[in-house]
């Protein structure tokens, strides 16, 4: 024991330079050094430590400093102190396993044309920061405490004015519930809408169908044609219908006015709910935005929107404009203790909306998206004229119709050319009636940074020319002009 | 019809001042005015509108402007256009119901001593905004796109360093998953931990027990005494045990070192998981923070933390430090498409941690909380000496032990004096073994603004003096000194 006492610090493997440190930090440094020695295994379980007096002398620190360090590590369970047997390294300290094996993921393709995501580089950092500064400076203290489970009133006020002006929505702040995005909205609605399956468009996001299924809600497909969903097909037993009226996702057209009326007639007749996924209603290029169905019957319709397409999906801010009768149930499902969206971001977005900064950003993005869409259609017309482009009057994506049977080849060629893009067939409801899927690609044109967009288009055209006809360099394609692709609008609608 | 044509605008009830407006905004203004006329019922369903030429002439706008407005409202479903019968107000437009009845809620009590919430007025706005500016300016573009489902790497890096330094946590950024708070963490863990009930402390948050129950997970109470949870009582069939080792919630002591070891022994023997709710580990007043149990065995323990107590619950940022084997399952349960916590806030918090701003805030808050705690204990000692105060060495709340049977009277008196406070019995697990609950109040001292804290204490003391003895003004109470209140530490632990 005397050897230990002579060079306690050396035995412990503690390498400290404590002389200059303040008393508090000496204790902290000694504690951490000892903890690390146990952690690393340098001090094996069962090792008897020198008396704290010896360690203190050896290190030139006060006895209290060493005693405190021992006491702290005993309290934490690294050491054990037993009457009569001194201080030992606890024998129950397990070494941490290495982190999960990081199998090197393959590098992503250089050209990201997967739909649904704005260019992260287009986020308006300056405007956002300026709005944050104004909003957080002006906010009342209570804004930083748990508040209304519907979300910040500043945001609900700004949204009700903005959505009335831009989308023809009829609501008021009391009937808006802020959520983290469309997925969160659908999860909440799935819990409050009466029992029964939901009708969904035969082409739509598998992600949405999947989260409804997870919530125990089955989905029934409704055929989509050039006028949007054939709402006459909605089964009367459906509890709700999920539609994308502004811009059918992903095939692209707005819902025909008669069908807008028709779906509301269905809702009134059956008591069902219309869920309007207004995912990109602000991005319409060829005419003014088509107003929301919600405005026609706010008591039968839930409008679901978010800033995921307009600003960024990482803000996690969305909203529901609800029928009065659903508000309390949705709030209860959301939970008083889980506001979900950051209040600082909600305040900032409210300020951005109220100050006009949001409009300016949307206008800039609309010009940019339209320009990209025009470049896409021009490149395709020149290099693969056999490919028809549809669904281009709005949104952040287009659908390329491909000759029958060529979709897999086109996808494979795209991958070879470094283009990430999705097959239209991946959006088709597995139970969709009618003929098998049409071949196509869903091309998102918003994501690539500006400097890569031209190269991305070239790569896409080269892939299509290889796989479905049309020659790189502008020669005319051999492919026959395609016939009507989706079923034509039905007579009855 | 000629009368209509003569004064089309008047018939429509359209009151417009369009002469000075630009062409685009004339159309927009006319469209909105017509929409509003239909909405409000001034134009009843079935009303025939004047030909657009007449309206244009009457208003002095171009014919195209009027035609566009009609077309847009037809597209939106407000109007219908039928060959041969002109343009009619659609008969399917329903009036919105008034918002949900807002029954005037009673005003909240002026003194909020409900535990669990920091003072919203103490949020460090300036430091937060400065960190946001630095973080958002420096962030790479990809930060504004959907990224790692575990959360921003900047935050996971900053947390792994911070938690190692302050809480003795052993982890790395790969094993941290960001979530929206403790509730989100428990919901995710409930889905990935093997089947079986969870052991929980016999006193704890009913909210946590409730969300486990919602996830289909039953809870088994483990007795709590002055040394924390009696971990020897954990049934071997439990899939996990949820503990508050730093500061038993709400009764207040740290988990005894032998019990720290004991719970890990249980975990190794049974394969169960230790879930460590480190809800206020940074706020320890009488000695250095007790390190986390997680550091003793990172492969058996999940540390759950958040900024809800240290900064604000409305940021919705929490974290889990996970065993390597659980990371993939938790990420899968969280979902690739739902990052949950705002990336702007994650980046800002990372910067606040890395720059030392978070430490400064925590130190300031620690001083402030300690000062409030001292004022609470002094006021009680002076005015209601019969009330014992426990659990005060850490956290944002204390427990006032009350003479048997006086809890309801104390609560009622508190309400009369304008004090919101919670009964200790409300935290007791309904299946807790042993004697019926002890009487007590859980007093959160962090929430009131500084200017109200003194008055809140006076009101609380007055309520206690009235209901449980002790005289306002400092006289000695009649109540007998209470005996041991929780079961004493058991011999075996």
Short mmCIF file of N, CA and C in Angstrom, two decimals, chain A residues 307-417:
data_model
loop_
_atom_site.label_atom_id
_atom_site.label_comp_id
_atom_site.label_asym_id
_atom_site.label_seq_id
_atom_site.Cartn_x
_atom_site.Cartn_y
_atom_site.Cartn_z
N UNK A 307 -45.69 24.30 -45.11
CA UNK A 307 -44.64 25.05 -45.79
C UNK A 307 -43.56 24.12 -46.35
N UNK A 308 -43.86 22.82 -46.39
CA UNK A 308 -42.82 21.88 -46.80
C UNK A 308 -42.40 22.07 -48.25
N UNK A 309 -43.32 22.48 -49.11
CA UNK A 309 -42.97 22.70 -50.51
C UNK A 309 -42.54 24.15 -50.75
N UNK A 310 -43.08 25.07 -49.98
CA UNK A 310 -42.83 26.48 -50.26
C UNK A 310 -41.57 27.00 -49.57
N UNK A 311 -41.28 26.51 -48.37
CA UNK A 311 -40.10 26.98 -47.65
C UNK A 311 -39.11 25.84 -47.43
N UNK A 312 -39.50 24.89 -46.59
CA UNK A 312 -38.62 23.76 -46.32
C UNK A 312 -39.39 22.71 -45.51
N UNK A 313 -39.14 21.45 -45.81
CA UNK A 313 -39.78 20.41 -45.01
C UNK A 313 -39.19 20.29 -43.61
N UNK A 314 -38.05 20.90 -43.35
CA UNK A 314 -37.43 20.70 -42.04
C UNK A 314 -37.93 21.69 -40.99
N UNK A 315 -38.83 22.59 -41.37
CA UNK A 315 -39.44 23.43 -40.35
C UNK A 315 -40.52 22.68 -39.59
N UNK A 316 -41.08 21.67 -40.22
CA UNK A 316 -42.15 20.87 -39.59
C UNK A 316 -43.33 21.75 -39.19
N UNK A 317 -43.83 22.53 -40.15
CA UNK A 317 -45.02 23.32 -39.88
C UNK A 317 -46.06 23.04 -40.96
N UNK A 318 -47.21 22.59 -40.52
CA UNK A 318 -48.36 22.43 -41.38
C UNK A 318 -49.59 22.91 -40.65
N UNK A 319 -50.75 22.77 -41.30
CA UNK A 319 -51.99 23.24 -40.66
C UNK A 319 -53.18 22.48 -41.23
N UNK A 320 -54.24 22.52 -40.45
CA UNK A 320 -55.54 22.02 -40.89
C UNK A 320 -56.56 23.13 -40.68
N UNK A 321 -57.36 23.42 -41.71
CA UNK A 321 -58.52 24.29 -41.55
C UNK A 321 -59.72 23.35 -41.40
N UNK A 322 -60.31 23.34 -40.23
CA UNK A 322 -61.24 22.28 -39.85
C UNK A 322 -62.68 22.74 -39.80
N UNK A 323 -63.62 21.83 -40.08
CA UNK A 323 -65.01 22.09 -39.73
C UNK A 323 -65.11 22.35 -38.23
N UNK A 324 -66.02 23.23 -37.86
CA UNK A 324 -66.14 23.58 -36.43
C UNK A 324 -66.32 22.33 -35.57
N UNK A 325 -67.07 21.37 -36.10
CA UNK A 325 -67.42 20.21 -35.27
C UNK A 325 -66.22 19.31 -35.00
N UNK A 326 -65.14 19.46 -35.75
CA UNK A 326 -63.99 18.55 -35.58
C UNK A 326 -62.88 19.12 -34.70
N UNK A 327 -62.94 20.42 -34.43
CA UNK A 327 -61.80 21.08 -33.78
C UNK A 327 -61.45 20.41 -32.45
N UNK A 328 -62.44 20.24 -31.62
CA UNK A 328 -62.14 19.71 -30.27
C UNK A 328 -61.55 18.30 -30.35
N UNK A 329 -62.10 17.48 -31.24
CA UNK A 329 -61.58 16.12 -31.35
C UNK A 329 -60.14 16.10 -31.86
N UNK A 330 -59.85 16.95 -32.82
CA UNK A 330 -58.49 16.98 -33.35
C UNK A 330 -57.52 17.48 -32.28
N UNK A 331 -57.92 18.47 -31.53
CA UNK A 331 -57.06 18.98 -30.46
C UNK A 331 -56.83 17.90 -29.42
N UNK A 332 -57.90 17.15 -29.11
CA UNK A 332 -57.74 16.08 -28.12
C UNK A 332 -56.80 15.01 -28.65
N UNK A 333 -56.91 14.68 -29.94
CA UNK A 333 -56.02 13.67 -30.51
C UNK A 333 -54.59 14.17 -30.54
N UNK A 334 -54.41 15.45 -30.79
CA UNK A 334 -53.06 16.02 -30.84
C UNK A 334 -52.43 15.97 -29.46
N UNK A 335 -53.22 16.25 -28.45
CA UNK A 335 -52.68 16.17 -27.09
C UNK A 335 -52.24 17.52 -26.59
N UNK A 336 -52.68 17.84 -25.39
CA UNK A 336 -52.37 19.15 -24.82
C UNK A 336 -50.88 19.34 -24.61
N UNK A 337 -50.18 18.22 -24.39
CA UNK A 337 -48.79 18.36 -24.00
C UNK A 337 -47.83 18.29 -25.18
N UNK A 338 -48.33 18.14 -26.39
CA UNK A 338 -47.45 17.97 -27.54
C UNK A 338 -47.76 18.99 -28.62
N UNK A 339 -47.29 20.20 -28.47
CA UNK A 339 -47.57 21.18 -29.52
C UNK A 339 -46.95 20.80 -30.87
N UNK A 340 -45.92 20.01 -30.88
CA UNK A 340 -45.26 19.49 -32.08
C UNK A 340 -44.45 20.51 -32.86
N UNK A 341 -45.04 21.64 -33.25
CA UNK A 341 -44.24 22.57 -34.03
C UNK A 341 -43.62 23.60 -33.09
N UNK A 342 -42.35 23.87 -33.33
CA UNK A 342 -41.62 24.84 -32.53
C UNK A 342 -42.33 26.19 -32.52
N UNK A 343 -42.49 26.76 -31.33
CA UNK A 343 -43.14 28.07 -31.23
C UNK A 343 -42.28 29.16 -31.85
N UNK A 344 -40.96 29.04 -31.76
CA UNK A 344 -40.14 30.08 -32.36
C UNK A 344 -40.35 30.10 -33.87
N UNK A 345 -40.44 28.92 -34.47
CA UNK A 345 -40.69 28.88 -35.91
C UNK A 345 -42.11 29.33 -36.25
N UNK A 346 -43.07 29.00 -35.40
CA UNK A 346 -44.43 29.45 -35.67
C UNK A 346 -44.51 30.97 -35.63
N UNK A 347 -43.86 31.57 -34.65
CA UNK A 347 -43.86 33.04 -34.55
C UNK A 347 -43.16 33.65 -35.76
N UNK A 348 -42.07 33.02 -36.17
CA UNK A 348 -41.32 33.55 -37.30
C UNK A 348 -42.14 33.45 -38.59
N UNK A 349 -42.81 32.32 -38.79
CA UNK A 349 -43.62 32.17 -39.99
C UNK A 349 -44.78 33.16 -39.98
N UNK A 350 -45.39 33.39 -38.81
CA UNK A 350 -46.48 34.37 -38.74
C UNK A 350 -45.99 35.74 -39.18
N UNK A 351 -44.81 36.10 -38.71
CA UNK A 351 -44.25 37.40 -39.09
C UNK A 351 -43.93 37.45 -40.58
N UNK A 352 -43.41 36.35 -41.10
CA UNK A 352 -43.08 36.29 -42.53
C UNK A 352 -44.35 36.43 -43.37
N UNK A 353 -45.43 35.81 -42.94
CA UNK A 353 -46.71 35.91 -43.66
C UNK A 353 -47.25 37.34 -43.56
N UNK A 354 -47.25 37.88 -42.35
CA UNK A 354 -47.88 39.18 -42.15
C UNK A 354 -47.10 40.30 -42.82
N UNK A 355 -45.79 40.13 -42.93
CA UNK A 355 -44.96 41.20 -43.48
C UNK A 355 -44.87 41.15 -44.99
N UNK A 356 -45.42 40.12 -45.61
CA UNK A 356 -45.31 40.00 -47.06
C UNK A 356 -44.07 39.27 -47.51
N UNK A 357 -43.18 38.95 -46.58
CA UNK A 357 -41.96 38.24 -46.96
C UNK A 357 -42.24 36.86 -47.54
N UNK A 358 -43.28 36.23 -47.03
CA UNK A 358 -43.64 34.91 -47.55
C UNK A 358 -44.12 35.02 -49.00
N UNK A 359 -44.98 36.03 -49.27
CA UNK A 359 -45.44 36.23 -50.66
C UNK A 359 -44.25 36.45 -51.59
N UNK A 360 -43.32 37.28 -51.16
CA UNK A 360 -42.16 37.55 -52.02
C UNK A 360 -41.39 36.27 -52.29
N UNK A 361 -41.22 35.46 -51.28
CA UNK A 361 -40.49 34.21 -51.49
C UNK A 361 -41.27 33.30 -52.45
N UNK A 362 -42.57 33.18 -52.24
CA UNK A 362 -43.37 32.30 -53.11
C UNK A 362 -43.30 32.81 -54.55
N UNK A 363 -43.39 34.11 -54.73
CA UNK A 363 -43.32 34.65 -56.10
C UNK A 363 -41.98 34.32 -56.75
N UNK A 364 -40.91 34.48 -55.96
CA UNK A 364 -39.59 34.18 -56.51
C UNK A 364 -39.49 32.69 -56.86
N UNK A 365 -40.00 31.87 -55.98
CA UNK A 365 -39.95 30.42 -56.25
C UNK A 365 -40.82 30.06 -57.44
N UNK A 366 -41.97 30.74 -57.58
CA UNK A 366 -42.86 30.41 -58.69
C UNK A 366 -42.16 30.71 -60.02
N UNK A 367 -41.51 31.88 -60.07
CA UNK A 367 -40.76 32.21 -61.29
C UNK A 367 -39.69 31.16 -61.56
N UNK A 368 -39.00 30.79 -60.51
CA UNK A 368 -37.90 29.84 -60.67
C UNK A 368 -38.42 28.47 -61.10
N UNK A 369 -39.46 27.99 -60.45
CA UNK A 369 -40.02 26.69 -60.82
C UNK A 369 -40.54 26.72 -62.26
N UNK A 370 -41.23 27.82 -62.62
CA UNK A 370 -41.78 27.90 -63.97
C UNK A 370 -40.64 27.86 -64.99
N UNK A 371 -39.56 28.57 -64.67
CA UNK A 371 -38.42 28.55 -65.58
C UNK A 371 -37.84 27.15 -65.72
N UNK A 372 -37.78 26.45 -64.63
CA UNK A 372 -37.24 25.08 -64.69
C UNK A 372 -38.19 24.17 -65.47
N UNK A 373 -39.47 24.33 -65.22
CA UNK A 373 -40.44 23.54 -65.97
C UNK A 373 -40.29 23.79 -67.47
N UNK A 374 -40.14 25.06 -67.85
CA UNK A 374 -40.02 25.39 -69.26
C UNK A 374 -38.74 24.78 -69.85
N UNK A 375 -37.68 24.80 -69.08
CA UNK A 375 -36.44 24.19 -69.58
C UNK A 375 -36.61 22.68 -69.72
N UNK A 376 -37.34 22.08 -68.80
CA UNK A 376 -37.58 20.64 -68.88
C UNK A 376 -38.37 20.30 -70.14
N UNK A 377 -39.47 21.01 -70.38
CA UNK A 377 -40.31 20.67 -71.54
C UNK A 377 -39.55 20.96 -72.84
N UNK A 378 -38.76 22.04 -72.84
CA UNK A 378 -38.01 22.35 -74.06
C UNK A 378 -36.96 21.28 -74.35
N UNK A 379 -36.26 20.85 -73.31
CA UNK A 379 -35.22 19.84 -73.51
C UNK A 379 -35.83 18.54 -74.00
N UNK A 380 -36.95 18.15 -73.40
CA UNK A 380 -37.58 16.90 -73.81
C UNK A 380 -38.10 17.00 -75.25
N UNK A 381 -38.72 18.13 -75.59
CA UNK A 381 -39.27 18.30 -76.93
C UNK A 381 -38.16 18.21 -77.97
N UNK A 382 -37.01 18.70 -77.60
CA UNK A 382 -35.93 18.71 -78.57
C UNK A 382 -35.26 17.33 -78.66
N UNK A 383 -35.07 16.69 -77.51
CA UNK A 383 -34.23 15.50 -77.52
C UNK A 383 -34.99 14.19 -77.46
N UNK A 384 -36.14 14.18 -76.87
CA UNK A 384 -36.97 12.95 -76.84
C UNK A 384 -38.42 13.31 -77.11
N UNK A 385 -38.69 13.73 -78.33
CA UNK A 385 -40.03 14.22 -78.63
C UNK A 385 -41.11 13.16 -78.50
N UNK A 386 -40.72 11.90 -78.45
CA UNK A 386 -41.72 10.86 -78.27
C UNK A 386 -42.30 10.81 -76.86
N UNK A 387 -41.71 11.55 -75.94
CA UNK A 387 -42.16 11.53 -74.55
C UNK A 387 -43.09 12.71 -74.33
N UNK A 388 -44.32 12.44 -73.92
CA UNK A 388 -45.25 13.53 -73.65
C UNK A 388 -45.12 13.96 -72.19
N UNK A 389 -45.20 15.26 -71.96
CA UNK A 389 -45.08 15.79 -70.60
C UNK A 389 -46.45 16.30 -70.17
N UNK A 390 -46.90 15.89 -69.03
CA UNK A 390 -48.22 16.34 -68.56
C UNK A 390 -48.11 16.83 -67.12
N UNK A 391 -49.21 17.43 -66.69
CA UNK A 391 -49.28 17.89 -65.30
C UNK A 391 -48.38 19.05 -65.02
N UNK A 392 -48.17 19.91 -66.04
CA UNK A 392 -47.15 20.94 -65.89
C UNK A 392 -47.70 22.32 -65.61
N UNK A 393 -49.00 22.44 -65.40
CA UNK A 393 -49.53 23.79 -65.20
C UNK A 393 -49.33 24.25 -63.76
N UNK A 394 -48.82 23.39 -62.92
CA UNK A 394 -48.68 23.75 -61.51
C UNK A 394 -47.64 22.85 -60.86
N UNK A 395 -47.24 23.24 -59.67
CA UNK A 395 -46.47 22.33 -58.83
C UNK A 395 -44.98 22.37 -59.04
N UNK A 396 -44.34 21.33 -58.53
CA UNK A 396 -42.89 21.22 -58.55
C UNK A 396 -42.46 19.97 -59.31
N UNK A 397 -43.39 19.37 -60.04
CA UNK A 397 -43.03 18.15 -60.75
C UNK A 397 -43.87 18.02 -62.02
N UNK A 398 -43.43 17.15 -62.91
CA UNK A 398 -44.18 16.84 -64.11
C UNK A 398 -44.20 15.33 -64.27
N UNK A 399 -45.13 14.87 -65.10
CA UNK A 399 -45.19 13.44 -65.39
C UNK A 399 -44.78 13.25 -66.85
N UNK A 400 -43.82 12.37 -67.08
CA UNK A 400 -43.42 12.03 -68.44
C UNK A 400 -44.13 10.73 -68.81
N UNK A 401 -44.97 10.79 -69.82
CA UNK A 401 -45.64 9.58 -70.27
C UNK A 401 -44.69 8.81 -71.18
N UNK A 402 -44.58 7.52 -70.91
CA UNK A 402 -43.63 6.70 -71.67
C UNK A 402 -44.39 5.66 -72.49
N UNK A 403 -43.79 5.22 -73.59
CA UNK A 403 -44.41 4.15 -74.36
C UNK A 403 -44.59 2.90 -73.48
N UNK A 404 -45.66 2.16 -73.73
CA UNK A 404 -45.96 1.01 -72.88
C UNK A 404 -44.77 0.08 -72.71
N UNK A 405 -44.53 -0.33 -71.52
CA UNK A 405 -43.50 -1.31 -71.22
C UNK A 405 -42.10 -0.75 -71.06
N UNK A 406 -41.94 0.56 -71.21
CA UNK A 406 -40.58 1.11 -71.18
C UNK A 406 -40.18 1.67 -69.82
N UNK A 407 -41.10 1.67 -68.87
CA UNK A 407 -40.78 2.32 -67.58
C UNK A 407 -39.56 1.71 -66.90
N UNK A 408 -39.48 0.38 -66.78
CA UNK A 408 -38.30 -0.18 -66.10
C UNK A 408 -36.99 0.18 -66.81
N UNK A 409 -37.01 0.12 -68.13
CA UNK A 409 -35.79 0.47 -68.87
C UNK A 409 -35.42 1.93 -68.65
N UNK A 410 -36.43 2.78 -68.62
CA UNK A 410 -36.15 4.20 -68.42
C UNK A 410 -35.56 4.45 -67.04
N UNK A 411 -36.11 3.78 -66.04
CA UNK A 411 -35.58 3.93 -64.68
C UNK A 411 -34.13 3.46 -64.60
N UNK A 412 -33.87 2.31 -65.22
CA UNK A 412 -32.51 1.77 -65.18
C UNK A 412 -31.54 2.70 -65.90
N UNK A 413 -31.97 3.21 -67.04
CA UNK A 413 -31.09 4.14 -67.78
C UNK A 413 -30.85 5.40 -66.96
N UNK A 414 -31.89 5.89 -66.30
CA UNK A 414 -31.73 7.09 -65.47
C UNK A 414 -30.69 6.84 -64.39
N UNK A 415 -30.78 5.69 -63.74
CA UNK A 415 -29.82 5.37 -62.68
C UNK A 415 -28.40 5.34 -63.26
N UNK A 416 -28.26 4.75 -64.44
CA UNK A 416 -26.93 4.71 -65.05
C UNK A 416 -26.39 6.10 -65.32
N UNK A 417 -27.29 7.02 -65.63
CA UNK A 417 -26.86 8.39 -65.92
C UNK A 417 -26.82 9.27 -64.67
#
